[in-house]
């Protein structure tokens, strides 16, 4: 059972919403996952890891932004075929439809599974930026909550499962993340348009000089 009062939950969700509204660039997704971590710690949910996964279905890749006690962890352009796998969690290509239908996945995994997965990504030539969690056989309960465009992944110690109270709070953050993803997409389009404009202006300058 969570120790947080409804007032505290409302305040934390509002704070997280403010972090979304102040996003100015795609890179602010890093700041957003840190804001998520801070609010979950404020609510004393005993979260050991929180992450935001963004799916790119056309490219069949994902980007992940995660926070653990050691800091911020980022991996981009991870092929679906190399995504994290463990018992109870289907392959991402199979899970996508379930996520679109709002299905939440609960599963258990060890810290060693996570560190081994990160090393496999690095061996495949994928840059993973940030401190890797320490190698450990400690087991965790994980929950993966979908939002439009991706999932929110949370982990805490195995002896502390995610009960109904915790899930109600987590779902509130998941709903807000859907708005965050929409803003992320808008910023991505704007940055792409600005880049095209800069390229166009550069070509015009070359033509003028010629």
Tab-separated table of C-alpha atoms in Angstrom:
chain	number	residue	atom	x	y	z
A	1	UNK	CA	0.000	0.000	0.000
A	2	UNK	CA	1.342	3.434	-0.908
A	3	UNK	CA	2.126	5.984	1.778
A	4	UNK	CA	1.196	8.936	-0.433
A	5	UNK	CA	-2.035	10.834	0.152
A	6	UNK	CA	-4.368	11.751	-2.751
A	7	UNK	CA	-3.203	15.350	-2.376
A	8	UNK	CA	0.447	14.330	-2.730
A	9	UNK	CA	-0.353	12.225	-5.791
A	10	UNK	CA	-2.237	15.110	-7.399
A	11	UNK	CA	0.677	17.472	-6.715
A	12	UNK	CA	3.232	15.066	-8.238
A	13	UNK	CA	1.121	14.410	-11.331
A	14	UNK	CA	0.679	18.178	-11.755
A	15	UNK	CA	4.440	18.695	-11.434
A	16	UNK	CA	5.046	16.062	-14.089
A	17	UNK	CA	2.473	17.697	-16.355
A	18	UNK	CA	4.339	20.992	-15.985
A	19	UNK	CA	7.566	19.290	-17.083
A	20	UNK	CA	5.771	18.168	-20.255
A	21	UNK	CA	4.334	21.615	-20.964
A	22	UNK	CA	7.797	23.209	-20.709
A	23	UNK	CA	9.427	20.823	-23.204
A	24	UNK	CA	11.189	22.939	-25.844
A	25	UNK	CA	13.100	20.303	-27.819
A	26	UNK	CA	13.189	16.569	-28.509
A	27	UNK	CA	16.216	16.311	-26.213
A	28	UNK	CA	13.985	17.399	-23.324
A	29	UNK	CA	12.733	13.809	-23.176
A	30	UNK	CA	15.838	13.188	-21.058
A	31	UNK	CA	14.664	15.840	-18.609
A	32	UNK	CA	11.172	14.346	-18.658
A	33	UNK	CA	12.239	10.880	-17.531
A	34	UNK	CA	14.284	12.475	-14.733
A	35	UNK	CA	11.178	14.436	-13.688
A	36	UNK	CA	9.242	11.149	-13.656
A	37	UNK	CA	11.883	9.551	-11.424
A	38	UNK	CA	11.810	12.507	-9.014
A	39	UNK	CA	8.026	12.439	-8.633
A	40	UNK	CA	7.913	8.662	-8.131
A	41	UNK	CA	10.581	8.985	-5.427
A	42	UNK	CA	8.615	11.825	-3.828
A	43	UNK	CA	5.603	9.507	-3.606
A	44	UNK	CA	7.775	6.847	-1.906
A	45	UNK	CA	6.864	4.087	-4.359
A	46	UNK	CA	10.273	2.435	-3.850
A	47	UNK	CA	11.019	2.521	-7.571
A	48	UNK	CA	14.513	1.252	-8.414
A	49	UNK	CA	14.312	1.996	-12.141
A	50	UNK	CA	11.965	4.040	-14.281
A	51	UNK	CA	12.131	4.325	-18.035
A	52	UNK	CA	10.352	5.665	-21.090
A	53	UNK	CA	10.478	3.633	-24.298
A	54	UNK	CA	9.596	5.302	-27.607
A	55	UNK	CA	8.638	2.940	-30.434
A	56	UNK	CA	9.358	3.675	-34.109
A	57	UNK	CA	7.255	1.079	-35.893
A	58	UNK	CA	8.229	2.044	-39.445
A	59	UNK	CA	11.942	1.750	-38.659
A	60	UNK	CA	11.340	-1.189	-36.271
A	61	UNK	CA	13.496	0.479	-33.620
A	62	UNK	CA	13.043	1.970	-30.180
A	63	UNK	CA	14.703	4.629	-28.047
A	64	UNK	CA	14.882	4.169	-24.299
A	65	UNK	CA	15.451	6.758	-21.583
A	66	UNK	CA	15.899	5.300	-18.113
A	67	UNK	CA	16.866	6.440	-14.653
A	68	UNK	CA	18.258	4.343	-11.818
A	69	UNK	CA	20.114	5.255	-8.646
A	70	UNK	CA	23.348	5.639	-10.614
A	71	UNK	CA	21.973	8.169	-13.087
A	72	UNK	CA	20.454	8.578	-16.556
A	73	UNK	CA	20.726	5.824	-19.180
A	74	UNK	CA	19.966	6.413	-22.879
A	75	UNK	CA	19.906	4.096	-25.878
A	76	UNK	CA	18.628	5.029	-29.328
A	77	UNK	CA	17.846	3.202	-32.568
A	78	UNK	CA	17.683	-0.199	-30.860
A	79	UNK	CA	16.309	-2.775	-33.356
A	80	UNK	CA	13.154	-4.522	-32.187
A	81	UNK	CA	15.048	-7.809	-32.587
A	82	UNK	CA	17.511	-6.716	-29.865
A	83	UNK	CA	14.968	-5.423	-27.343
A	84	UNK	CA	14.987	-6.603	-23.740
A	85	UNK	CA	13.602	-10.113	-23.284
A	86	UNK	CA	12.729	-12.183	-20.229
A	87	UNK	CA	10.154	-14.721	-19.102
A	88	UNK	CA	6.661	-13.255	-19.084
A	89	UNK	CA	7.463	-10.569	-21.637
A	90	UNK	CA	6.781	-11.427	-25.296
A	91	UNK	CA	8.959	-10.226	-28.153
A	92	UNK	CA	8.243	-6.588	-28.906
A	93	UNK	CA	6.845	-7.264	-32.380
A	94	UNK	CA	4.268	-9.521	-30.684
A	95	UNK	CA	3.634	-7.200	-27.732
A	96	UNK	CA	2.950	-4.088	-29.827
A	97	UNK	CA	-0.665	-4.966	-30.547
A	98	UNK	CA	-1.259	-5.691	-26.865
A	99	UNK	CA	0.237	-2.316	-25.969
A	100	UNK	CA	-2.057	-0.609	-28.482
A	101	UNK	CA	-4.985	-2.260	-26.731
A	102	UNK	CA	-3.788	-0.894	-23.392
A	103	UNK	CA	-2.505	-4.165	-21.943
A	104	UNK	CA	-0.122	-3.791	-19.005
A	105	UNK	CA	2.629	-6.400	-18.622
A	106	UNK	CA	3.921	-7.605	-15.252
A	107	UNK	CA	7.098	-9.678	-15.133
A	108	UNK	CA	10.155	-10.392	-12.997
A	109	UNK	CA	13.813	-10.009	-13.907
A	110	UNK	CA	17.217	-9.577	-12.290
A	111	UNK	CA	19.620	-6.662	-12.383
A	112	UNK	CA	22.066	-9.005	-14.133
A	113	UNK	CA	19.555	-9.505	-16.977
A	114	UNK	CA	19.546	-5.740	-17.503
A	115	UNK	CA	23.321	-5.338	-17.479
A	116	UNK	CA	23.781	-8.355	-19.784
A	117	UNK	CA	21.267	-6.844	-22.210
A	118	UNK	CA	23.069	-3.493	-22.242
A	119	UNK	CA	26.365	-5.242	-22.966
A	120	UNK	CA	24.761	-7.129	-25.868
A	121	UNK	CA	23.604	-3.809	-27.311
A	122	UNK	CA	27.097	-2.378	-26.996
A	123	UNK	CA	28.590	-5.450	-28.651
A	124	UNK	CA	26.131	-4.903	-31.525
A	125	UNK	CA	27.520	-1.384	-31.979
A	126	UNK	CA	24.663	0.489	-30.282
A	127	UNK	CA	25.742	3.369	-28.056
A	128	UNK	CA	24.282	3.250	-24.566
A	129	UNK	CA	25.045	6.507	-22.797
A	130	UNK	CA	25.202	6.757	-19.023
A	131	UNK	CA	26.153	4.646	-16.009
A	132	UNK	CA	25.306	0.950	-16.333
A	133	UNK	CA	23.613	-0.498	-13.219
A	134	UNK	CA	25.918	-2.655	-11.080
A	135	UNK	CA	25.918	-6.394	-11.804
A	136	UNK	CA	23.679	-8.147	-9.299
A	137	UNK	CA	21.442	-11.210	-9.032
A	138	UNK	CA	18.837	-9.216	-7.127
A	139	UNK	CA	15.361	-9.815	-8.521
A	140	UNK	CA	12.833	-7.115	-9.358
A	141	UNK	CA	9.162	-6.829	-10.155
A	142	UNK	CA	8.631	-4.868	-13.359
A	143	UNK	CA	5.544	-3.321	-14.848
A	144	UNK	CA	5.311	-1.975	-18.406
A	145	UNK	CA	2.481	0.489	-18.953
A	146	UNK	CA	1.615	1.587	-22.503
A	147	UNK	CA	0.896	5.090	-23.735
A	148	UNK	CA	0.418	6.227	-27.309
A	149	UNK	CA	3.841	5.829	-28.900
A	150	UNK	CA	5.604	3.735	-26.286
A	151	UNK	CA	5.674	2.362	-22.760
A	152	UNK	CA	6.659	3.386	-19.265
A	153	UNK	CA	8.732	0.738	-17.445
A	154	UNK	CA	9.074	0.660	-13.666
A	155	UNK	CA	10.921	-1.753	-11.395
A	156	UNK	CA	11.056	-2.359	-7.677
A	157	UNK	CA	12.263	-5.106	-5.360
A	158	UNK	CA	10.692	-8.529	-5.809
A	159	UNK	CA	9.267	-8.603	-2.293
A	160	UNK	CA	7.259	-5.452	-3.057
A	161	UNK	CA	4.803	-6.254	-5.877
A	162	UNK	CA	2.839	-3.506	-7.599
A	163	UNK	CA	-0.510	-3.454	-5.798
A	164	UNK	CA	-3.738	-1.768	-6.906
A	165	UNK	CA	-2.915	1.516	-5.158
A	166	UNK	CA	0.486	1.726	-6.827
A	167	UNK	CA	-0.937	0.820	-10.227
A	168	UNK	CA	-3.603	3.524	-9.952
A	169	UNK	CA	-0.881	6.134	-9.391
A	170	UNK	CA	1.312	4.716	-12.155
A	171	UNK	CA	-1.596	4.738	-14.621
A	172	UNK	CA	-2.104	8.438	-13.878
A	173	UNK	CA	1.470	9.154	-14.964
A	174	UNK	CA	0.973	6.933	-18.021
A	175	UNK	CA	-2.032	8.964	-19.126
A	176	UNK	CA	-0.035	12.179	-18.819
A	177	UNK	CA	2.788	10.600	-20.844
A	178	UNK	CA	0.428	10.292	-23.802
A	179	UNK	CA	0.273	14.099	-23.898
A	180	UNK	CA	4.040	14.176	-23.500
A	181	UNK	CA	4.485	11.931	-26.522
A	182	UNK	CA	2.223	14.166	-28.612
A	183	UNK	CA	4.381	17.151	-27.652
A	184	UNK	CA	7.523	15.131	-28.426
A	185	UNK	CA	6.186	14.369	-31.917
A	186	UNK	CA	5.276	18.025	-32.515
A	187	UNK	CA	8.769	19.143	-31.475
A	188	UNK	CA	10.357	16.488	-33.682
A	189	UNK	CA	8.399	17.740	-36.708
A	190	UNK	CA	9.302	21.337	-35.904
A	191	UNK	CA	13.008	20.497	-35.609
A	192	UNK	CA	12.841	18.637	-38.931
A	193	UNK	CA	11.162	21.620	-40.616
A	194	UNK	CA	13.757	23.992	-39.167
A	195	UNK	CA	16.545	21.762	-40.448
A	196	UNK	CA	15.025	21.711	-43.931
A	197	UNK	CA	14.732	25.505	-43.799
A	198	UNK	CA	18.395	25.884	-42.792
A	199	UNK	CA	19.471	23.570	-45.622
A	200	UNK	CA	17.327	25.505	-48.091
A	201	UNK	CA	18.809	28.830	-47.006
A	202	UNK	CA	22.333	27.423	-47.270
A	203	UNK	CA	21.670	26.222	-50.833
A	204	UNK	CA	20.232	29.643	-51.734
A	205	UNK	CA	23.384	31.348	-50.433
A	206	UNK	CA	25.563	29.033	-52.536
A	207	UNK	CA	23.491	29.835	-55.636
A	208	UNK	CA	23.819	33.573	-54.966
A	209	UNK	CA	27.598	33.296	-54.601
A	210	UNK	CA	27.840	31.348	-57.867
